[in-house]
GROMACS .gro file of C-alpha atoms in nm:
model
  197
    1UNK     CA    1  -0.394   1.801   1.239
    2UNK     CA    2  -0.282   1.592   1.563
    3UNK     CA    3   0.039   1.422   1.703
    4UNK     CA    4   0.038   1.075   1.424
    5UNK     CA    5   0.086   0.745   1.681
    6UNK     CA    6   0.136   0.499   1.399
    7UNK     CA    7   0.100   0.525   1.014
    8UNK     CA    8  -0.025   0.163   0.891
    9UNK     CA    9   0.136   0.028   0.603
   10UNK     CA   10  -0.169   0.059   0.335
   11UNK     CA   11  -0.154   0.399   0.371
   12UNK     CA   12   0.242   0.396   0.203
   13UNK     CA   13   0.069   0.275  -0.089
   14UNK     CA   14  -0.234   0.568  -0.096
   15UNK     CA   15   0.023   0.797  -0.112
   16UNK     CA   16   0.215   0.589  -0.420
   17UNK     CA   17  -0.061   0.535  -0.628
   18UNK     CA   18  -0.258   0.908  -0.513
   19UNK     CA   19  -0.133   1.195  -0.278
   20UNK     CA   20  -0.464   1.346  -0.278
   21UNK     CA   21  -0.671   1.028  -0.233
   22UNK     CA   22  -0.463   0.943   0.048
   23UNK     CA   23  -0.568   1.212   0.214
   24UNK     CA   24  -0.926   1.149   0.150
   25UNK     CA   25  -0.856   0.794   0.305
   26UNK     CA   26  -0.620   0.906   0.649
   27UNK     CA   27  -0.754   1.234   0.694
   28UNK     CA   28  -1.024   1.292   0.575
   29UNK     CA   29  -1.243   0.909   0.644
   30UNK     CA   30  -1.324   0.914   0.286
   31UNK     CA   31  -1.430   0.595   0.186
   32UNK     CA   32  -1.647   0.499  -0.102
   33UNK     CA   33  -1.676   0.132  -0.294
   34UNK     CA   34  -1.667   0.056  -0.602
   35UNK     CA   35  -1.625  -0.309  -0.824
   36UNK     CA   36  -1.232  -0.278  -0.748
   37UNK     CA   37  -1.304  -0.248  -0.375
   38UNK     CA   38  -1.552  -0.475  -0.374
   39UNK     CA   39  -1.299  -0.771  -0.445
   40UNK     CA   40  -1.028  -0.625  -0.239
   41UNK     CA   41  -1.250  -0.612   0.084
   42UNK     CA   42  -1.301  -0.973  -0.047
   43UNK     CA   43  -0.996  -1.080  -0.064
   44UNK     CA   44  -0.827  -0.936   0.129
   45UNK     CA   45  -1.155  -1.172   0.392
   46UNK     CA   46  -1.009  -1.465   0.243
   47UNK     CA   47  -0.632  -1.421   0.347
   48UNK     CA   48  -0.677  -1.176   0.714
   49UNK     CA   49  -0.759  -1.613   0.855
   50UNK     CA   50  -0.528  -1.539   1.111
   51UNK     CA   51  -0.337  -1.842   1.084
   52UNK     CA   52  -0.010  -2.059   1.093
   53UNK     CA   53   0.045  -2.416   0.813
   54UNK     CA   54   0.342  -2.604   0.708
   55UNK     CA   55   0.354  -2.566   0.236
   56UNK     CA   56   0.673  -2.853   0.169
   57UNK     CA   57   0.942  -2.639   0.404
   58UNK     CA   58   0.773  -2.294   0.355
   59UNK     CA   59   0.620  -2.207   0.682
   60UNK     CA   60   0.389  -1.988   0.678
   61UNK     CA   61   0.204  -1.745   0.889
   62UNK     CA   62  -0.170  -1.545   0.794
   63UNK     CA   63  -0.271  -1.150   0.911
   64UNK     CA   64  -0.006  -1.106   1.169
   65UNK     CA   65   0.056  -0.804   1.298
   66UNK     CA   66   0.428  -0.571   1.237
   67UNK     CA   67   0.502  -0.217   1.434
   68UNK     CA   68   0.799  -0.059   1.373
   69UNK     CA   69   0.915   0.233   1.619
   70UNK     CA   70   1.172   0.337   1.422
   71UNK     CA   71   0.927   0.423   1.093
   72UNK     CA   72   0.607   0.476   1.320
   73UNK     CA   73   0.445   0.212   1.131
   74UNK     CA   74   0.139  -0.028   1.160
   75UNK     CA   75  -0.015  -0.243   0.956
   76UNK     CA   76  -0.165  -0.630   0.929
   77UNK     CA   77   0.042  -0.898   0.714
   78UNK     CA   78  -0.150  -1.114   0.425
   79UNK     CA   79   0.096  -1.379   0.465
   80UNK     CA   80   0.508  -1.417   0.635
   81UNK     CA   81   0.662  -1.744   0.492
   82UNK     CA   82   0.961  -1.891   0.662
   83UNK     CA   83   1.209  -2.069   0.408
   84UNK     CA   84   1.527  -2.195   0.545
   85UNK     CA   85   1.539  -1.896   0.837
   86UNK     CA   86   1.458  -1.607   0.566
   87UNK     CA   87   1.107  -1.408   0.607
   88UNK     CA   88   0.967  -1.308   0.330
   89UNK     CA   89   0.634  -1.107   0.320
   90UNK     CA   90   0.368  -1.173   0.097
   91UNK     CA   91   0.161  -0.877  -0.056
   92UNK     CA   92  -0.211  -1.003  -0.196
   93UNK     CA   93  -0.379  -0.788  -0.455
   94UNK     CA   94  -0.676  -0.887  -0.683
   95UNK     CA   95  -0.545  -0.813  -0.991
   96UNK     CA   96  -0.309  -0.859  -1.231
   97UNK     CA   97   0.071  -0.702  -1.208
   98UNK     CA   98   0.080  -0.329  -1.174
   99UNK     CA   99   0.174  -0.018  -1.388
  100UNK     CA  100   0.296   0.143  -1.073
  101UNK     CA  101   0.568   0.042  -0.725
  102UNK     CA  102   0.314   0.154  -0.454
  103UNK     CA  103   0.253  -0.198  -0.466
  104UNK     CA  104   0.618  -0.322  -0.372
  105UNK     CA  105   0.633  -0.035  -0.155
  106UNK     CA  106   0.377  -0.130   0.028
  107UNK     CA  107   0.614  -0.532   0.075
  108UNK     CA  108   0.924  -0.323   0.130
  109UNK     CA  109   0.784  -0.136   0.443
  110UNK     CA  110   0.657  -0.469   0.590
  111UNK     CA  111   1.046  -0.618   0.511
  112UNK     CA  112   1.118  -0.265   0.746
  113UNK     CA  113   0.868  -0.322   1.014
  114UNK     CA  114   0.989  -0.743   1.047
  115UNK     CA  115   1.382  -0.646   1.058
  116UNK     CA  116   1.292  -0.460   1.338
  117UNK     CA  117   1.088  -0.677   1.504
  118UNK     CA  118   1.293  -1.005   1.381
  119UNK     CA  119   1.614  -0.810   1.385
  120UNK     CA  120   1.692  -1.028   1.049
  121UNK     CA  121   1.739  -0.863   0.671
  122UNK     CA  122   1.484  -0.832   0.451
  123UNK     CA  123   1.558  -0.982   0.045
  124UNK     CA  124   1.356  -0.983  -0.129
  125UNK     CA  125   0.936  -1.041  -0.064
  126UNK     CA  126   0.645  -1.055  -0.286
  127UNK     CA  127   0.333  -0.952  -0.397
  128UNK     CA  128   0.052  -1.214  -0.564
  129UNK     CA  129  -0.238  -1.098  -0.740
  130UNK     CA  130  -0.543  -1.272  -0.716
  131UNK     CA  131  -0.636  -1.204  -1.091
  132UNK     CA  132  -0.380  -1.355  -1.309
  133UNK     CA  133  -0.275  -1.618  -0.997
  134UNK     CA  134   0.053  -1.482  -1.007
  135UNK     CA  135   0.313  -1.427  -0.853
  136UNK     CA  136   0.591  -1.084  -0.848
  137UNK     CA  137   0.910  -1.099  -0.675
  138UNK     CA  138   0.965  -0.795  -0.485
  139UNK     CA  139   1.369  -0.699  -0.470
  140UNK     CA  140   1.375  -0.516  -0.073
  141UNK     CA  141   1.704  -0.299  -0.228
  142UNK     CA  142   1.825   0.022  -0.066
  143UNK     CA  143   1.729   0.235  -0.369
  144UNK     CA  144   1.263   0.092  -0.293
  145UNK     CA  145   1.381   0.160   0.027
  146UNK     CA  146   1.495   0.487   0.052
  147UNK     CA  147   1.081   0.478  -0.238
  148UNK     CA  148   0.968   0.335   0.096
  149UNK     CA  149   1.101   0.637   0.415
  150UNK     CA  150   1.111   0.919   0.156
  151UNK     CA  151   0.728   0.792   0.138
  152UNK     CA  152   0.724   0.752   0.493
  153UNK     CA  153   0.795   1.109   0.559
  154UNK     CA  154   0.622   1.213   0.307
  155UNK     CA  155   0.289   1.031   0.492
  156UNK     CA  156   0.361   1.213   0.822
  157UNK     CA  157   0.456   1.473   0.724
  158UNK     CA  158  -0.003   1.469   0.532
  159UNK     CA  159  -0.121   1.351   0.866
  160UNK     CA  160   0.037   1.571   1.073
  161UNK     CA  161  -0.056   1.901   0.867
  162UNK     CA  162  -0.412   1.775   0.729
  163UNK     CA  163  -0.264   1.993   0.439
  164UNK     CA  164  -0.474   1.871   0.078
  165UNK     CA  165  -0.305   1.818  -0.187
  166UNK     CA  166  -0.420   1.938  -0.512
  167UNK     CA  167  -0.588   1.629  -0.685
  168UNK     CA  168  -0.524   1.556  -1.046
  169UNK     CA  169  -0.627   1.323  -1.303
  170UNK     CA  170  -0.461   1.058  -1.473
  171UNK     CA  171  -0.549   0.712  -1.590
  172UNK     CA  172  -0.508   0.581  -1.198
  173UNK     CA  173  -0.821   0.836  -1.209
  174UNK     CA  174  -0.997   0.541  -1.361
  175UNK     CA  175  -1.093   0.266  -1.141
  176UNK     CA  176  -1.056   0.517  -0.788
  177UNK     CA  177  -1.385   0.473  -0.542
  178UNK     CA  178  -1.278   0.821  -0.499
  179UNK     CA  179  -1.277   0.947  -0.814
  180UNK     CA  180  -1.661   1.149  -0.750
  181UNK     CA  181  -1.519   1.292  -0.429
  182UNK     CA  182  -1.218   1.503  -0.596
  183UNK     CA  183  -1.329   1.531  -0.927
  184UNK     CA  184  -0.967   1.531  -1.064
  185UNK     CA  185  -1.155   1.730  -1.458
  186UNK     CA  186  -1.303   1.986  -1.265
  187UNK     CA  187  -0.971   2.073  -1.064
  188UNK     CA  188  -0.840   2.087  -1.392
  189UNK     CA  189  -1.044   2.248  -1.571
  190UNK     CA  190  -1.088   2.570  -1.270
  191UNK     CA  191  -0.679   2.570  -1.285
  192UNK     CA  192  -0.698   2.577  -1.614
  193UNK     CA  193  -0.963   2.876  -1.651
  194UNK     CA  194  -0.758   3.106  -1.316
  195UNK     CA  195  -0.396   3.038  -1.493
  196UNK     CA  196  -0.553   3.225  -1.830
  197UNK     CA  197  -0.734   3.519  -1.661
   0.00000   0.00000   0.00000
């Protein structure tokens, strides 16, 4: 693989969800739509209208680019809110609160970029779930930061080496638009067959 200039912030979310999916999307350039990706794309098309507004005492800025030289991250924010001098990244997601922490990692990566760009410490962010119309508070803790940095390193290695992680079947596969590409259950059967011989 080529040297990587910057990692898309969204790649952290993809990698934490499934390393094999991340490889297919980022390294192989594969993507298929399903109900969930179409809903997500539609949501982000509405959210990514560049603009700013005041809402009560909160200044809101949409669709600005975030970048970190330290972590080699780049991506577009859904929403940044400023209240009483504090910055809060807000990531929009289509469904209800997820069962996994991949969305939190994406918010943390945005916070890392904002901290570098502004010199301000980011303590919290939010995930807005469109289906439930609710926000989930994300504490940008030292543990979450360490997890985000470890994921950045894993994605960097994935992109640098180009080595494809093996697919494995889990409950997450049910909603994955690339399930038919990696066939995780077939891979599992082959692996068991090889182990038996």
